[in-house]
PDB file of C-alpha atoms in Angstrom:
ATOM      1  CA  MET A   1     112.685 -75.640 -68.780  1.00 44.00           C
ATOM      2  CA  THR A   2     108.905 -76.142 -68.381  1.00 51.00           C
ATOM      3  CA  THR A   3     108.058 -75.524 -64.743  1.00 60.00           C
ATOM      4  CA  GLY A   4     104.344 -76.339 -64.958  1.00 62.00           C
ATOM      5  CA  ALA A   5     101.383 -74.668 -63.292  1.00 64.00           C
ATOM      6  CA  PRO A   6     101.913 -72.901 -59.936  1.00 66.00           C
ATOM      7  CA  GLY A   7     101.858 -75.430 -57.116  1.00 81.00           C
ATOM      8  CA  GLU A   8     101.968 -78.444 -59.466  1.00 93.00           C
ATOM      9  CA  ALA A   9     103.836 -81.418 -57.987  1.00 96.00           C
ATOM     10  CA  HIS A  10     106.856 -83.073 -59.578  1.00 96.00           C
ATOM     11  CA  TRP A  11     105.192 -86.524 -59.707  1.00 97.00           C
ATOM     12  CA  ARG A  12     101.820 -88.233 -59.355  1.00 97.00           C
ATOM     13  CA  ARG A  13     101.050 -91.790 -58.332  1.00 96.00           C
ATOM     14  CA  VAL A  14      99.424 -93.985 -60.992  1.00 95.00           C
ATOM     15  CA  GLY A  15      98.939 -97.474 -59.584  1.00 91.00           C
ATOM     16  CA  SER A  16     102.349 -98.813 -58.578  1.00 90.00           C
ATOM     17  CA  ARG A  17     104.197 -96.302 -60.735  1.00 95.00           C
ATOM     18  CA  LEU A  18     105.106 -92.637 -60.446  1.00 97.00           C
ATOM     19  CA  GLU A  19     104.293 -90.418 -63.424  1.00 97.00           C
ATOM     20  CA  PRO A  20     106.450 -87.311 -63.985  1.00 96.00           C
ATOM     21  CA  LEU A  21     104.810 -83.896 -64.269  1.00 96.00           C
ATOM     22  CA  ALA A  22     106.232 -80.761 -65.896  1.00 93.00           C
ATOM     23  CA  PRO A  23     108.282 -79.473 -62.902  1.00 92.00           C
ATOM     24  CA  SER A  24     110.371 -82.665 -62.830  1.00 94.00           C
ATOM     25  CA  ARG A  25     111.934 -82.039 -66.249  1.00 91.00           C
ATOM     26  CA  GLY A  26     115.713 -81.754 -66.431  1.00 85.00           C
ATOM     27  CA  ALA A  27     117.271 -78.308 -66.432  1.00 76.00           C
ATOM     28  CA  TRP A  28     119.157 -78.843 -69.714  1.00 74.00           C
ATOM     29  CA  ASP A  29     116.933 -81.346 -71.528  1.00 83.00           C
ATOM     30  CA  VAL A  30     113.138 -81.362 -71.186  1.00 86.00           C
ATOM     31  CA  LYS A  31     113.042 -85.005 -72.300  1.00 91.00           C
ATOM     32  CA  THR A  32     114.764 -86.072 -69.072  1.00 92.00           C
ATOM     33  CA  ILE A  33     114.214 -86.033 -65.298  1.00 94.00           C
ATOM     34  CA  HIS A  34     116.360 -83.914 -63.004  1.00 91.00           C
ATOM     35  CA  GLY A  35     118.718 -86.207 -61.089  1.00 90.00           C
ATOM     36  CA  ARG A  36     117.985 -84.662 -57.687  1.00 93.00           C
ATOM     37  CA  LEU A  37     114.426 -85.995 -57.896  1.00 96.00           C
ATOM     38  CA  LEU A  38     115.677 -89.567 -58.281  1.00 97.00           C
ATOM     39  CA  SER A  39     117.515 -89.194 -54.970  1.00 97.00           C
ATOM     40  CA  ALA A  40     114.392 -87.734 -53.380  1.00 97.00           C
ATOM     41  CA  LEU A  41     112.143 -90.531 -54.696  1.00 98.00           C
ATOM     42  CA  ALA A  42     114.573 -93.231 -53.560  1.00 98.00           C
ATOM     43  CA  ALA A  43     114.581 -91.722 -50.053  1.00 98.00           C
ATOM     44  CA  ARG A  44     110.783 -91.482 -50.086  1.00 98.00           C
ATOM     45  CA  GLN A  45     110.264 -95.144 -51.049  1.00 97.00           C
ATOM     46  CA  ILE A  46     112.808 -96.427 -48.548  1.00 97.00           C
ATOM     47  CA  GLU A  47     111.062 -94.493 -45.790  1.00 96.00           C
ATOM     48  CA  LEU A  48     107.615 -95.700 -46.869  1.00 96.00           C
ATOM     49  CA  ASP A  49     108.644 -99.360 -47.048  1.00 96.00           C
ATOM     50  CA  HIS A  50     111.171 -99.625 -44.213  1.00 95.00           C
ATOM     51  CA  GLY A  51     111.019 -96.547 -41.967  1.00 92.00           C
ATOM     52  CA  GLY A  52     109.209 -96.145 -38.667  1.00 85.00           C
ATOM     53  CA  GLU A  53     109.672 -98.328 -35.582  1.00 82.00           C
ATOM     54  CA  GLY A  54     112.059 -95.771 -34.111  1.00 90.00           C
ATOM     55  CA  ARG A  55     114.500 -96.185 -36.989  1.00 93.00           C
ATOM     56  CA  ARG A  56     116.188 -93.321 -38.790  1.00 94.00           C
ATOM     57  CA  CYS A  57     118.159 -93.194 -42.036  1.00 97.00           C
ATOM     58  CA  ALA A  58     121.766 -92.429 -41.099  1.00 97.00           C
ATOM     59  CA  ARG A  59     123.279 -93.038 -44.536  1.00 98.00           C
ATOM     60  CA  LEU A  60     121.774 -92.875 -48.021  1.00 98.00           C
ATOM     61  CA  THR A  61     123.781 -93.469 -51.210  1.00 98.00           C
ATOM     62  CA  VAL A  62     122.197 -93.076 -54.644  1.00 98.00           C
ATOM     63  CA  ASP A  63     124.013 -94.235 -57.790  1.00 98.00           C
ATOM     64  CA  LEU A  64     122.777 -92.306 -60.841  1.00 96.00           C
ATOM     65  CA  LEU A  65     123.399 -94.955 -63.466  1.00 96.00           C
ATOM     66  CA  ARG A  66     121.953 -93.225 -66.544  1.00 94.00           C
ATOM     67  CA  VAL A  67     119.913 -90.205 -67.484  1.00 92.00           C
ATOM     68  CA  ALA A  68     116.268 -90.896 -66.656  1.00 95.00           C
ATOM     69  CA  PRO A  69     113.802 -90.226 -69.497  1.00 96.00           C
ATOM     70  CA  PHE A  70     110.670 -88.155 -68.920  1.00 96.00           C
ATOM     71  CA  ALA A  71     108.584 -91.287 -68.398  1.00 97.00           C
ATOM     72  CA  PRO A  72     106.889 -93.224 -65.570  1.00 97.00           C
ATOM     73  CA  LEU A  73     109.174 -94.635 -62.893  1.00 97.00           C
ATOM     74  CA  GLU A  74     108.947 -97.793 -60.794  1.00 98.00           C
ATOM     75  CA  ILE A  75     110.778 -98.262 -57.495  1.00 98.00           C
ATOM     76  CA  VAL A  76     111.300-101.600 -55.757  1.00 98.00           C
ATOM     77  CA  THR A  77     112.956-101.883 -52.341  1.00 98.00           C
ATOM     78  CA  GLU A  78     114.403-104.922 -50.590  1.00 97.00           C
ATOM     79  CA  PRO A  79     115.725-105.356 -47.052  1.00 96.00           C
ATOM     80  CA  ILE A  80     119.269-106.747 -47.103  1.00 96.00           C
ATOM     81  CA  ARG A  81     119.812-106.977 -43.349  1.00 95.00           C
ATOM     82  CA  GLU A  82     117.225-106.922 -40.562  1.00 92.00           C
ATOM     83  CA  GLY A  83     119.006-106.505 -37.245  1.00 91.00           C
ATOM     84  CA  ARG A  84     117.936-105.223 -33.853  1.00 90.00           C
ATOM     85  CA  THR A  85     119.789-101.929 -34.300  1.00 94.00           C
ATOM     86  CA  LEU A  86     120.577-101.879 -38.030  1.00 96.00           C
ATOM     87  CA  ARG A  87     118.423-102.280 -41.111  1.00 96.00           C
ATOM     88  CA  ALA A  88     120.068-102.232 -44.567  1.00 97.00           C
ATOM     89  CA  VAL A  89     117.888-101.588 -47.624  1.00 98.00           C
ATOM     90  CA  ASP A  90     118.409-101.596 -51.382  1.00 98.00           C
ATOM     91  CA  ALA A  91     116.199 -99.755 -53.876  1.00 98.00           C
ATOM     92  CA  LEU A  92     116.076-100.050 -57.664  1.00 98.00           C
ATOM     93  CA  LEU A  93     114.581 -97.312 -59.854  1.00 98.00           C
ATOM     94  CA  THR A  94     113.553 -98.337 -63.377  1.00 98.00           C
ATOM     95  CA  SER A  95     112.038 -96.438 -66.296  1.00 97.00           C
ATOM     96  CA  GLU A  96     111.001 -97.840 -69.669  1.00 96.00           C
ATOM     97  CA  GLY A  97     112.392-101.206 -68.611  1.00 95.00           C
ATOM     98  CA  ARG A  98     115.883 -99.858 -67.822  1.00 97.00           C
ATOM     99  CA  LEU A  99     117.618 -99.374 -64.498  1.00 98.00           C
ATOM    100  CA  VAL A 100     118.262 -95.644 -64.063  1.00 97.00           C
ATOM    101  CA  ALA A 101     119.341 -95.457 -60.410  1.00 98.00           C
ATOM    102  CA  ARG A 102     120.179 -97.660 -57.431  1.00 98.00           C
ATOM    103  CA  ALA A 103     120.072 -96.637 -53.788  1.00 98.00           C
ATOM    104  CA  THR A 104     121.310 -98.191 -50.559  1.00 98.00           C
ATOM    105  CA  ALA A 105     120.387 -97.037 -47.085  1.00 98.00           C
ATOM    106  CA  ILE A 106     121.375 -97.780 -43.512  1.00 98.00           C
ATOM    107  CA  LEU A 107     118.599 -97.228 -40.971  1.00 97.00           C
ATOM    108  CA  LEU A 108     119.616 -97.220 -37.317  1.00 97.00           C
ATOM    109  CA  ARG A 109     117.462 -97.593 -34.219  1.00 94.00           C
ATOM    110  CA  GLU A 110     117.151 -94.428 -32.126  1.00 91.00           C
ATOM    111  CA  GLY A 111     117.920 -94.650 -28.395  1.00 90.00           C
ATOM    112  CA  GLU A 112     119.352 -92.777 -25.450  1.00 90.00           C
ATOM    113  CA  GLN A 113     121.883 -90.056 -26.266  1.00 89.00           C
ATOM    114  CA  PRO A 114     125.272 -90.497 -24.447  1.00 89.00           C
ATOM    115  CA  PRO A 115     126.150 -87.652 -22.070  1.00 88.00           C
ATOM    116  CA  SER A 116     129.605 -86.907 -23.511  1.00 81.00           C
ATOM    117  CA  GLU A 117     130.144 -84.469 -26.385  1.00 83.00           C
ATOM    118  CA  ALA A 118     132.736 -85.102 -29.098  1.00 86.00           C
ATOM    119  CA  TRP A 119     134.755 -82.283 -30.669  1.00 85.00           C
ATOM    120  CA  GLN A 120     133.430 -80.758 -33.866  1.00 85.00           C
ATOM    121  CA  ALA A 121     134.440 -77.888 -36.128  1.00 86.00           C
ATOM    122  CA  PRO A 122     132.722 -74.549 -35.529  1.00 88.00           C
ATOM    123  CA  GLU A 123     129.338 -74.280 -37.195  1.00 88.00           C
ATOM    124  CA  TRP A 124     128.577 -71.654 -39.798  1.00 90.00           C
ATOM    125  CA  ASP A 125     127.241 -68.313 -38.681  1.00 91.00           C
ATOM    126  CA  ALA A 126     124.836 -67.849 -41.595  1.00 93.00           C
ATOM    127  CA  PRO A 127     121.991 -65.340 -41.239  1.00 95.00           C
ATOM    128  CA  PRO A 128     118.456 -66.810 -41.249  1.00 95.00           C
ATOM    129  CA  PRO A 129     117.333 -67.406 -44.849  1.00 96.00           C
ATOM    130  CA  LEU A 130     114.529 -64.831 -44.832  1.00 95.00           C
ATOM    131  CA  GLU A 131     117.061 -62.107 -44.059  1.00 96.00           C
ATOM    132  CA  LEU A 132     118.807 -62.824 -47.365  1.00 95.00           C
ATOM    133  CA  THR A 133     117.992 -61.931 -50.979  1.00 93.00           C
ATOM    134  CA  VAL A 134     116.553 -64.497 -53.402  1.00 92.00           C
ATOM    135  CA  ASP A 135     119.047 -65.667 -56.059  1.00 87.00           C
ATOM    136  CA  THR A 136     117.759 -64.446 -59.437  1.00 80.00           C
ATOM    137  CA  SER A 137     120.652 -65.823 -61.512  1.00 75.00           C
ATOM    138  CA  PRO A 138     119.911 -68.556 -64.114  1.00 71.00           C
ATOM    139  CA  GLU A 139     121.247 -71.191 -61.694  1.00 69.00           C
ATOM    140  CA  GLY A 140     119.005 -69.854 -58.945  1.00 69.00           C
ATOM    141  CA  THR A 141     115.822 -69.827 -61.019  1.00 71.00           C
ATOM    142  CA  TYR A 142     115.914 -72.769 -63.458  1.00 72.00           C
ATOM    143  CA  LEU A 143     114.809 -75.158 -60.694  1.00 78.00           C
ATOM    144  CA  PRO A 144     111.497 -74.825 -58.819  1.00 84.00           C
ATOM    145  CA  LEU A 145     113.427 -73.990 -55.652  1.00 89.00           C
ATOM    146  CA  GLU A 146     113.821 -70.894 -53.554  1.00 93.00           C
ATOM    147  CA  VAL A 147     117.555 -70.160 -53.344  1.00 93.00           C
ATOM    148  CA  ARG A 148     118.993 -67.593 -50.921  1.00 94.00           C
ATOM    149  CA  PRO A 149     122.797 -67.267 -51.090  1.00 93.00           C
ATOM    150  CA  VAL A 150     124.759 -66.528 -47.925  1.00 93.00           C
ATOM    151  CA  THR A 151     127.914 -65.704 -49.909  1.00 88.00           C
ATOM    152  CA  PRO A 152     127.901 -63.190 -52.811  1.00 84.00           C
ATOM    153  CA  GLY A 153     127.674 -64.769 -56.239  1.00 79.00           C
ATOM    154  CA  GLY A 154     125.379 -67.675 -55.405  1.00 79.00           C
ATOM    155  CA  PHE A 155     126.126 -70.781 -57.460  1.00 78.00           C
ATOM    156  CA  ARG A 156     129.084 -69.056 -59.131  1.00 77.00           C
ATOM    157  CA  ALA A 157     130.665 -67.433 -56.102  1.00 78.00           C
ATOM    158  CA  ALA A 158     134.406 -66.887 -56.329  1.00 76.00           C
ATOM    159  CA  GLY A 159     135.028 -68.398 -52.894  1.00 79.00           C
ATOM    160  CA  ARG A 160     133.399 -70.904 -50.575  1.00 85.00           C
ATOM    161  CA  LYS A 161     129.715 -71.236 -51.461  1.00 90.00           C
ATOM    162  CA  ARG A 162     127.053 -71.150 -48.764  1.00 94.00           C
ATOM    163  CA  LEU A 163     123.350 -71.003 -49.521  1.00 94.00           C
ATOM    164  CA  TRP A 164     119.875 -71.856 -48.249  1.00 96.00           C
ATOM    165  CA  LEU A 165     117.389 -73.929 -50.290  1.00 96.00           C
ATOM    166  CA  ARG A 166     113.629 -74.385 -49.896  1.00 96.00           C
ATOM    167  CA  GLU A 167     111.292 -76.513 -52.009  1.00 95.00           C
ATOM    168  CA  GLN A 168     108.385 -74.718 -53.699  1.00 93.00           C
ATOM    169  CA  ARG A 169     106.335 -77.689 -54.900  1.00 95.00           C
ATOM    170  CA  PRO A 170     105.282 -81.103 -53.557  1.00 96.00           C
ATOM    171  CA  LEU A 171     107.431 -84.022 -54.652  1.00 97.00           C
ATOM    172  CA  VAL A 172     104.389 -86.286 -55.128  1.00 97.00           C
ATOM    173  CA  GLU A 173     100.791 -85.088 -55.415  1.00 96.00           C
ATOM    174  CA  GLY A 174      98.990 -85.132 -52.080  1.00 95.00           C
ATOM    175  CA  GLU A 175     102.148 -85.694 -50.025  1.00 96.00           C
ATOM    176  CA  GLY A 176     104.351 -83.440 -47.936  1.00 95.00           C
ATOM    177  CA  TRP A 177     108.134 -83.418 -47.797  1.00 97.00           C
ATOM    178  CA  THR A 178     109.659 -85.506 -45.007  1.00 97.00           C
ATOM    179  CA  PRO A 179     112.965 -84.359 -43.472  1.00 97.00           C
ATOM    180  CA  LEU A 180     114.950 -87.137 -45.189  1.00 97.00           C
ATOM    181  CA  VAL A 181     113.377 -86.600 -48.615  1.00 98.00           C
ATOM    182  CA  ARG A 182     113.844 -82.826 -48.387  1.00 97.00           C
ATOM    183  CA  THR A 183     117.511 -83.270 -47.473  1.00 98.00           C
ATOM    184  CA  ALA A 184     118.161 -85.771 -50.276  1.00 97.00           C
ATOM    185  CA  ALA A 185     116.660 -83.448 -52.890  1.00 96.00           C
ATOM    186  CA  ALA A 186     118.661 -80.427 -51.758  1.00 96.00           C
ATOM    187  CA  ALA A 187     121.953 -82.277 -51.283  1.00 95.00           C
ATOM    188  CA  ASP A 188     122.179 -83.240 -54.963  1.00 93.00           C
ATOM    189  CA  LEU A 189     123.060 -79.588 -55.616  1.00 92.00           C
ATOM    190  CA  VAL A 190     126.415 -80.179 -53.948  1.00 93.00           C
ATOM    191  CA  ASN A 191     127.548 -81.086 -57.470  1.00 90.00           C
ATOM    192  CA  ALA A 192     126.448 -77.735 -58.908  1.00 87.00           C
ATOM    193  CA  THR A 193     127.955 -75.694 -56.084  1.00 89.00           C
ATOM    194  CA  ALA A 194     131.157 -77.505 -55.100  1.00 88.00           C
ATOM    195  CA  ASN A 195     132.269 -78.437 -58.638  1.00 84.00           C
ATOM    196  CA  SER A 196     131.793 -75.025 -60.237  1.00 81.00           C
ATOM    197  CA  GLY A 197     133.901 -71.875 -60.210  1.00 73.00           C
ATOM    198  CA  THR A 198     132.902 -68.408 -61.314  1.00 65.00           C
ATOM    199  CA  GLU A 199     132.251 -69.503 -64.913  1.00 69.00           C
ATOM    200  CA  ALA A 200     130.277 -72.751 -65.061  1.00 69.00           C
ATOM    201  CA  ASN A 201     129.738 -76.238 -63.740  1.00 74.00           C
ATOM    202  CA  TRP A 202     131.116 -78.730 -66.254  1.00 83.00           C
ATOM    203  CA  PHE A 203     130.633 -81.809 -64.086  1.00 88.00           C
ATOM    204  CA  VAL A 204     127.767 -84.288 -63.924  1.00 91.00           C
ATOM    205  CA  ASN A 205     127.484 -86.256 -60.706  1.00 92.00           C
ATOM    206  CA  ALA A 206     127.313 -90.038 -60.845  1.00 95.00           C
ATOM    207  CA  ASP A 207     126.188 -90.479 -57.251  1.00 97.00           C
ATOM    208  CA  LEU A 208     125.149 -88.809 -54.015  1.00 97.00           C
ATOM    209  CA  SER A 209     125.993 -89.960 -50.484  1.00 98.00           C
ATOM    210  CA  LEU A 210     124.402 -88.520 -47.352  1.00 98.00           C
ATOM    211  CA  HIS A 211     125.549 -89.107 -43.777  1.00 98.00           C
ATOM    212  CA  LEU A 212     123.026 -87.652 -41.348  1.00 98.00           C
ATOM    213  CA  GLY A 213     123.345 -87.254 -37.584  1.00 96.00           C
ATOM    214  CA  ARG A 214     119.777 -86.025 -37.093  1.00 95.00           C
ATOM    215  CA  ARG A 215     116.566 -85.187 -38.952  1.00 96.00           C
ATOM    216  CA  ALA A 216     116.233 -81.810 -40.633  1.00 97.00           C
ATOM    217  CA  ALA A 217     113.890 -79.381 -38.887  1.00 96.00           C
ATOM    218  CA  GLY A 218     111.841 -76.955 -40.954  1.00 95.00           C
ATOM    219  CA  GLU A 219     111.695 -76.192 -44.655  1.00 97.00           C
ATOM    220  CA  TRP A 220     115.192 -74.809 -45.246  1.00 98.00           C
ATOM    221  CA  ILE A 221     118.325 -76.848 -46.026  1.00 98.00           C
ATOM    222  CA  GLY A 222     121.694 -75.101 -46.003  1.00 97.00           C
ATOM    223  CA  LEU A 223     124.729 -76.120 -48.074  1.00 96.00           C
ATOM    224  CA  ASP A 224     128.192 -75.092 -46.869  1.00 95.00           C
ATOM    225  CA  VAL A 225     130.672 -76.260 -49.522  1.00 93.00           C
ATOM    226  CA  ALA A 226     133.628 -77.921 -47.824  1.00 91.00           C
ATOM    227  CA  GLY A 227     135.830 -79.160 -50.650  1.00 91.00           C
ATOM    228  CA  HIS A 228     136.528 -80.196 -54.247  1.00 92.00           C
ATOM    229  CA  VAL A 229     139.318 -82.370 -55.682  1.00 94.00           C
ATOM    230  CA  SER A 230     139.618 -82.977 -59.413  1.00 92.00           C
ATOM    231  CA  GLU A 231     142.036 -84.268 -62.042  1.00 94.00           C
ATOM    232  CA  ALA A 232     141.659 -85.581 -65.601  1.00 93.00           C
ATOM    233  CA  GLY A 233     137.951 -84.771 -65.674  1.00 91.00           C
ATOM    234  CA  VAL A 234     137.038 -86.758 -62.539  1.00 94.00           C
ATOM    235  CA  ALA A 235     136.012 -84.979 -59.341  1.00 93.00           C
ATOM    236  CA  THR A 236     134.844 -85.548 -55.828  1.00 96.00           C
ATOM    237  CA  ALA A 237     133.137 -82.783 -53.872  1.00 94.00           C
ATOM    238  CA  TRP A 238     131.494 -82.492 -50.488  1.00 96.00           C
ATOM    239  CA  SER A 239     129.452 -80.138 -48.368  1.00 96.00           C
ATOM    240  CA  GLU A 240     128.209 -79.802 -44.824  1.00 97.00           C
ATOM    241  CA  LEU A 241     124.425 -79.755 -44.435  1.00 98.00           C
ATOM    242  CA  TYR A 242     122.472 -77.434 -42.151  1.00 97.00           C
ATOM    243  CA  ASP A 243     118.997 -76.426 -41.104  1.00 97.00           C
ATOM    244  CA  GLU A 244     118.137 -73.382 -39.028  1.00 96.00           C
ATOM    245  CA  ARG A 245     118.995 -75.308 -35.837  1.00 95.00           C
ATOM    246  CA  GLY A 246     122.533 -76.123 -36.967  1.00 95.00           C
ATOM    247  CA  ARG A 247     124.572 -78.869 -38.594  1.00 96.00           C
ATOM    248  CA  LEU A 248     122.789 -82.020 -39.889  1.00 96.00           C
ATOM    249  CA  GLY A 249     125.572 -84.025 -41.508  1.00 97.00           C
ATOM    250  CA  THR A 250     127.442 -84.184 -44.789  1.00 97.00           C
ATOM    251  CA  ALA A 251     126.847 -84.859 -48.475  1.00 98.00           C
ATOM    252  CA  ALA A 252     129.386 -85.965 -51.094  1.00 98.00           C
ATOM    253  CA  VAL A 253     129.306 -86.623 -54.844  1.00 97.00           C
ATOM    254  CA  SER A 254     131.505 -88.294 -57.459  1.00 96.00           C
ATOM    255  CA  SER A 255     131.388 -86.445 -60.775  1.00 94.00           C
ATOM    256  CA  VAL A 256     132.733 -86.550 -64.312  1.00 93.00           C
ATOM    257  CA  ALA A 257     133.362 -83.711 -66.753  1.00 89.00           C
ATOM    258  CA  SER A 258     130.869 -83.849 -69.598  1.00 79.00           C
ATOM    259  CA  ALA A 259     131.460 -82.419 -73.072  1.00 62.00           C
ATOM    260  CA  ARG A 260     127.687 -82.108 -73.413  1.00 59.00           C
ATOM    261  CA  GLN A 261     127.479 -80.198 -70.137  1.00 52.00           C
ATOM    262  CA  ILE A 262     130.238 -77.845 -71.274  1.00 50.00           C
ATOM    263  CA  GLU A 263     128.373 -77.195 -74.532  1.00 54.00           C
ATOM    264  CA  LEU A 264     125.110 -76.462 -72.700  1.00 50.00           C
ATOM    265  CA  GLU A 265     126.750 -74.221 -70.116  1.00 48.00           C
ATOM    266  CA  GLN A 266     128.519 -72.193 -72.816  1.00 46.00           C
ATOM    267  CA  ARG A 267     125.295 -71.867 -74.812  1.00 48.00           C
ATOM    268  CA  ASP A 268     123.484 -70.655 -71.680  1.00 46.00           C
ATOM    269  CA  VAL A 269     126.153 -67.997 -71.089  1.00 42.00           C
ATOM    270  CA  GLU A 270     125.924 -66.817 -74.715  1.00 45.00           C
TER     271      GLU A 270
END
């Protein structure tokens, strides 16, 4: 993978389009875009066009309809419902005249927090990320991310995977990461963590769905893999999401086993 110059962004704005730069290339094919960046760009555009006014994205679903080529991308958003408390938005991502991804979002109006507290499962007791060692495995270094595993083994841990992630480059030149965009980019890796065992990840995710109870605080996003169910080459997997303050929400993916992915994973091991 070509990671580009130090500090280089993943994308730059050129008129109404976004032009990919070297760090955005796919991990297994340099002629493609990494899918997690499509989720991040969809979240970014939805926030730019429809955020603000005391509204917060509570649910974001991104359908990854085809592999995106390493080529300029256009994103168009459209409000589907404009209510007093709820705003529903669609986004279409196209490249070279083809639809590569579709996103839908629910933005809810913020207000007074009720005094009662509902039951929830105990939160993880992960050490702060800077107390942990950087993951130097191929899975931990092929993306321009800082990865610090909580559980031994990182992406290929034998048991429940728990890790911290921090972006190392801007998504778009001249822009910072917002909490929603940062969370969307990190959460795509639920596929790589929840669908893999100790050997490899043979699944490619077809979507990503986030449900968020609050905005992420700080640069670190934590993944705590919660489950995986699979049969006949089709899988669903999910994870709880954290920052250093605690639980944020959940992320889930639908995935399919890919013969091409198996071939690439085996070649990487060899």
